[in-house]
Short mmCIF file of C-alpha atoms in Angstrom, two decimals:
data_model
loop_
_atom_site.label_atom_id
_atom_site.label_comp_id
_atom_site.label_asym_id
_atom_site.label_seq_id
_atom_site.Cartn_x
_atom_site.Cartn_y
_atom_site.Cartn_z
CA MET A 238 -0.03 0.00 -0.08
CA LYS A 239 1.36 3.45 -0.94
CA ARG A 240 1.91 5.66 1.95
CA PRO A 241 -0.25 8.76 2.07
CA TRP A 242 2.69 11.23 2.79
CA ARG A 243 5.06 10.06 0.37
CA TYR A 244 4.50 11.15 -3.39
CA LEU A 245 6.46 12.76 -6.21
CA ILE A 246 5.50 16.48 -7.10
CA VAL A 247 7.58 16.48 -10.16
CA PRO A 248 9.80 13.95 -11.45
CA ASN A 249 12.85 13.45 -9.08
CA ASP A 250 11.18 15.39 -6.44
CA LEU A 251 10.17 13.48 -3.29
CA ARG A 252 7.67 14.73 -0.66
CA THR A 253 7.85 13.08 2.75
CA GLN A 254 8.09 13.20 6.62
CA ALA A 255 11.43 13.64 8.20
CA ILE A 256 13.55 13.70 11.42
CA VAL A 257 16.77 15.40 11.39
CA LEU A 258 19.34 12.85 12.51
CA ARG A 259 22.44 15.16 12.14
CA ARG A 260 23.20 18.42 10.57
CA THR A 261 26.66 19.24 9.36
CA ASN A 262 27.82 22.82 8.44
CA TYR A 263 29.16 23.12 4.80
CA GLY A 264 30.51 25.98 3.05
CA GLU A 265 29.62 29.42 4.35
CA THR A 266 25.76 28.99 4.63
CA ASP A 267 24.78 25.54 3.95
CA ARG A 268 24.26 22.48 5.80
CA ILE A 269 24.30 18.64 4.92
CA LEU A 270 21.59 16.91 6.59
CA ASN A 271 20.96 13.20 7.51
CA LEU A 272 17.41 12.54 7.45
CA LEU A 273 15.22 9.86 8.92
CA THR A 274 12.08 9.13 6.76
CA PRO A 275 9.40 6.70 6.46
CA GLU A 276 11.14 5.51 3.44
CA GLY A 277 14.43 5.12 5.08
CA LYS A 278 17.56 7.58 5.64
CA ILE A 279 18.28 9.90 3.01
CA SER A 280 20.93 12.88 2.81
CA ALA A 281 20.25 16.11 1.61
CA LEU A 282 21.91 19.64 1.13
CA ALA A 283 19.98 22.52 2.52
CA LYS A 284 21.26 25.56 0.87
CA GLY A 285 21.54 28.81 2.61
CA ALA A 286 20.21 27.02 5.88
CA ARG A 287 22.49 28.97 8.06
CA LYS A 288 21.31 32.37 6.62
CA GLU A 289 19.46 34.64 8.98
CA LYS A 290 16.13 34.61 6.98
CA SER A 291 16.55 31.20 5.22
CA ARG A 292 12.98 29.57 4.59
CA LEU A 293 14.53 26.19 5.33
CA ALA A 294 16.06 26.79 8.70
CA GLY A 295 12.56 26.61 10.71
CA GLY A 296 11.87 23.01 9.35
CA ILE A 297 15.06 21.36 10.01
CA GLU A 298 15.46 21.80 13.77
CA LEU A 299 16.54 18.88 15.80
CA PHE A 300 13.72 17.03 17.85
CA SER A 301 11.11 17.67 15.42
CA VAL A 302 9.19 15.93 12.47
CA ALA A 303 8.87 18.23 9.23
CA ASP A 304 7.19 17.90 5.86
CA ILE A 305 9.93 18.12 3.33
CA VAL A 306 10.58 17.91 -0.53
CA VAL A 307 13.93 16.65 -1.72
CA HIS A 308 15.09 16.94 -5.36
CA GLN A 309 17.08 13.78 -6.04
CA GLY A 310 19.78 14.47 -8.64
CA ARG A 311 22.45 12.16 -9.90
CA SER A 312 24.49 11.75 -6.67
CA ASN A 313 23.36 10.30 -3.35
CA LEU A 314 22.88 13.69 -2.10
CA GLY A 315 19.67 15.33 -2.52
CA THR A 316 18.72 18.93 -2.48
CA LEU A 317 16.24 20.11 0.13
CA THR A 318 13.83 22.66 -1.56
CA SER A 319 11.17 22.83 1.13
CA ALA A 320 10.84 21.95 4.80
CA LYS A 321 7.99 22.78 7.00
CA MET A 322 7.82 21.86 10.72
CA LEU A 323 4.88 19.68 11.78
CA HIS A 324 5.60 18.79 15.31
CA PHE A 325 8.38 20.00 17.73
CA TYR A 326 9.09 18.20 20.84
CA GLY A 327 10.52 21.29 22.56
CA ASN A 328 10.07 20.00 26.18
CA ILE A 329 13.06 17.71 25.41
CA LEU A 330 15.31 20.77 25.56
CA THR A 331 14.19 21.69 29.18
CA ASP A 332 15.54 18.70 30.85
CA LEU A 333 19.21 17.66 30.30
CA THR A 334 18.48 13.91 30.96
CA ARG A 335 15.90 13.83 28.28
CA LEU A 336 17.85 15.78 26.05
CA GLU A 337 20.80 13.28 26.21
CA LEU A 338 18.55 10.50 25.88
CA ALA A 339 16.96 11.93 22.76
CA SER A 340 20.38 12.68 21.19
CA ASP A 341 21.48 9.07 21.89
CA PHE A 342 18.28 7.57 20.12
CA LEU A 343 19.21 9.77 16.97
CA ARG A 344 22.71 8.42 16.92
CA LYS A 345 21.60 5.02 17.51
CA ALA A 346 18.96 5.18 14.55
CA GLU A 347 21.75 6.87 12.25
CA LYS A 348 24.18 3.85 13.13
CA LEU A 349 21.47 1.21 12.56
CA SER A 350 20.14 2.57 9.39
CA GLU A 351 23.81 2.32 7.76
CA GLN A 352 23.67 -1.37 8.68
CA ILE A 353 20.23 -2.19 7.84
CA ASP A 354 17.87 0.86 6.47
CA ASN A 355 14.58 -0.16 7.89
CA PRO A 356 11.75 2.47 7.47
CA HIS A 357 10.39 1.40 10.92
CA TYR A 358 12.90 3.20 12.64
CA PHE A 359 11.15 6.48 11.62
CA GLN A 360 8.05 5.61 13.62
CA ILE A 361 9.95 4.33 16.66
CA ILE A 362 11.93 7.42 16.86
CA GLN A 363 9.10 9.73 16.47
CA ARG A 364 7.18 7.89 19.04
CA ALA A 365 10.27 8.13 21.28
CA LEU A 366 10.50 11.80 20.84
CA ASP A 367 6.91 12.21 21.56
CA GLY A 368 7.23 10.15 24.71
CA LEU A 369 10.23 12.04 25.97
CA HIS A 370 8.10 15.29 25.23
CA ARG A 371 5.11 14.23 26.96
CA GLY A 372 7.29 13.44 30.13
CA LEU A 373 6.77 9.67 30.15
CA PRO A 374 8.83 7.78 32.61
CA LEU A 375 12.47 7.71 31.36
CA ALA A 376 13.03 3.94 32.06
CA LEU A 377 10.27 3.37 30.17
CA VAL A 378 10.92 5.35 27.02
CA ARG A 379 14.52 3.96 27.16
CA ILE A 380 13.63 0.38 27.31
CA TRP A 381 10.53 0.74 24.86
CA THR A 382 12.93 2.41 22.24
CA THR A 383 15.99 -0.07 22.65
CA LEU A 384 13.81 -3.03 22.37
CA ASN A 385 11.95 -1.80 19.21
CA LEU A 386 14.91 -0.68 17.55
CA ALA A 387 16.65 -4.03 18.20
CA GLN A 388 13.60 -5.85 16.69
CA ALA A 389 13.47 -3.68 13.61
CA SER A 390 17.43 -4.35 13.09
CA GLY A 391 16.86 -8.10 13.23
CA GLU A 392 17.92 -8.45 16.90
CA GLU A 393 14.68 -9.27 18.54
CA ILE A 394 14.86 -10.37 22.06
CA ASN A 395 13.83 -13.84 22.97
CA LEU A 396 10.93 -13.68 24.95
CA LEU A 397 9.69 -17.38 24.56
CA THR A 398 12.39 -19.67 25.61
CA ASN A 399 15.06 -19.68 28.36
CA THR A 400 18.83 -20.44 27.90
CA ASP A 401 18.30 -24.11 27.91
CA GLY A 402 15.63 -23.79 25.29
CA ALA A 403 12.78 -24.53 27.56
CA ASP A 404 9.56 -22.54 27.54
CA LEU A 405 9.43 -19.51 30.06
CA LEU A 406 7.22 -20.31 32.96
CA PRO A 407 5.06 -17.73 34.91
CA ASP A 408 6.17 -19.20 38.44
CA LEU A 409 9.79 -18.64 37.68
CA PHE A 410 12.24 -15.74 38.06
CA TYR A 411 15.08 -14.96 35.60
CA PHE A 412 18.23 -13.07 34.95
CA TRP A 413 19.05 -11.69 31.54
CA ASP A 414 22.12 -13.61 30.15
CA GLY A 415 23.60 -11.19 27.56
CA MET A 416 25.96 -13.59 26.21
CA GLU A 417 23.14 -16.11 25.24
CA LYS A 418 20.57 -13.27 24.56
CA ALA A 419 18.00 -15.14 26.64
CA LEU A 420 16.63 -15.34 30.09
CA ARG A 421 18.35 -17.70 32.70
CA PRO A 422 16.33 -19.17 35.43
CA ASP A 423 17.24 -18.20 38.98
CA PRO A 424 15.35 -17.84 42.01
CA ARG A 425 17.16 -14.82 42.88
CA GLY A 426 16.12 -13.24 39.42
CA THR A 427 14.53 -9.97 38.96
CA ILE A 428 12.45 -10.83 35.99
CA GLY A 429 9.34 -12.44 36.56
CA ALA A 430 5.95 -13.30 34.87
CA ASN A 431 4.85 -9.42 35.03
CA GLU A 432 8.14 -8.27 33.53
CA ILE A 433 8.11 -10.58 30.64
CA LYS A 434 4.51 -9.78 29.97
CA ILE A 435 5.37 -6.16 29.84
CA ALA A 436 8.51 -6.77 27.57
CA ARG A 437 6.25 -8.60 25.15
CA LEU A 438 3.65 -5.68 25.14
CA ILE A 439 6.53 -3.18 24.42
CA LEU A 440 7.11 -4.99 21.07
CA GLN A 441 3.33 -4.92 20.21
CA LYS A 442 1.99 -1.69 21.56
CA PRO A 443 2.74 2.04 21.11
CA LEU A 444 4.68 3.59 23.82
CA VAL A 445 1.76 5.89 25.03
CA SER A 446 -0.38 2.84 25.52
CA ILE A 447 2.25 0.88 27.46
CA ALA A 448 2.69 4.29 29.74
CA THR A 449 -0.90 3.71 31.08
CA ILE A 450 -0.23 0.34 32.68
CA SER A 451 -0.05 0.39 36.57
CA GLN A 452 3.41 0.57 38.07
CA ILE A 453 5.07 0.86 34.64
CA ASP A 454 7.97 2.85 35.81
CA GLU A 455 9.08 0.06 38.50
CA LEU A 456 8.63 -2.69 35.94
CA ALA A 457 10.67 -0.88 33.23
CA MET A 458 13.34 -0.15 35.77
CA ARG A 459 13.51 -4.03 36.29
CA LEU A 460 13.75 -4.73 32.53
CA SER A 461 16.74 -2.40 32.20
CA ALA A 462 19.10 -5.23 32.37
CA LEU A 463 17.84 -6.25 28.95
CA MET A 464 19.34 -3.30 27.26
CA SER A 465 22.98 -4.31 28.36
CA THR A 466 22.98 -6.49 25.20
CA TYR A 467 21.48 -3.85 22.53
CA ASN A 468 23.33 -0.60 23.86
#
């Protein structure tokens, strides 16, 4: 099914939504942008974007989603011809911890897209930025984003069997074994039936839906060990 936000205006002009992953100054007034879109990662030159009255500058802010038009020439570097901000997650900038986490998410998405360019990265990062903007629990935003990025990159966490290949049981507790990438049974473990249920839901439901679950912050904290394999 064709995505409603992506279409060609004229030959070689692509209109889509984008999140700026990285901005690099180029020349005296230009910027080279690495952009995360529903079609994957693209690079574009924003001519004159550093000029005081640039019509592009307002649409290429970090931690925002913009409607953009990119002209694709013969090289891999397109030319940004239009950029209109749709959503700005400005509350991220008011909290240093959230700012650092959001920046880390952008770096991870850029690194992963260089290895496997999956269009699902866009939706994951957009929901993560929205969650940070809304003030959702940091532990939840971190584990939700980490596990969903891992799944999109082909490194989905094993939530069906333990390190011995046996089914996970509701009356047992587990530790996360980063080497085996599976849960190891241990009566001293901190991961039980509730945490496993939440981890499964994290890979199935939007972040804002998971945030409504009772005691989700505490459950997310106990799942933080799962991130060690995917950081």
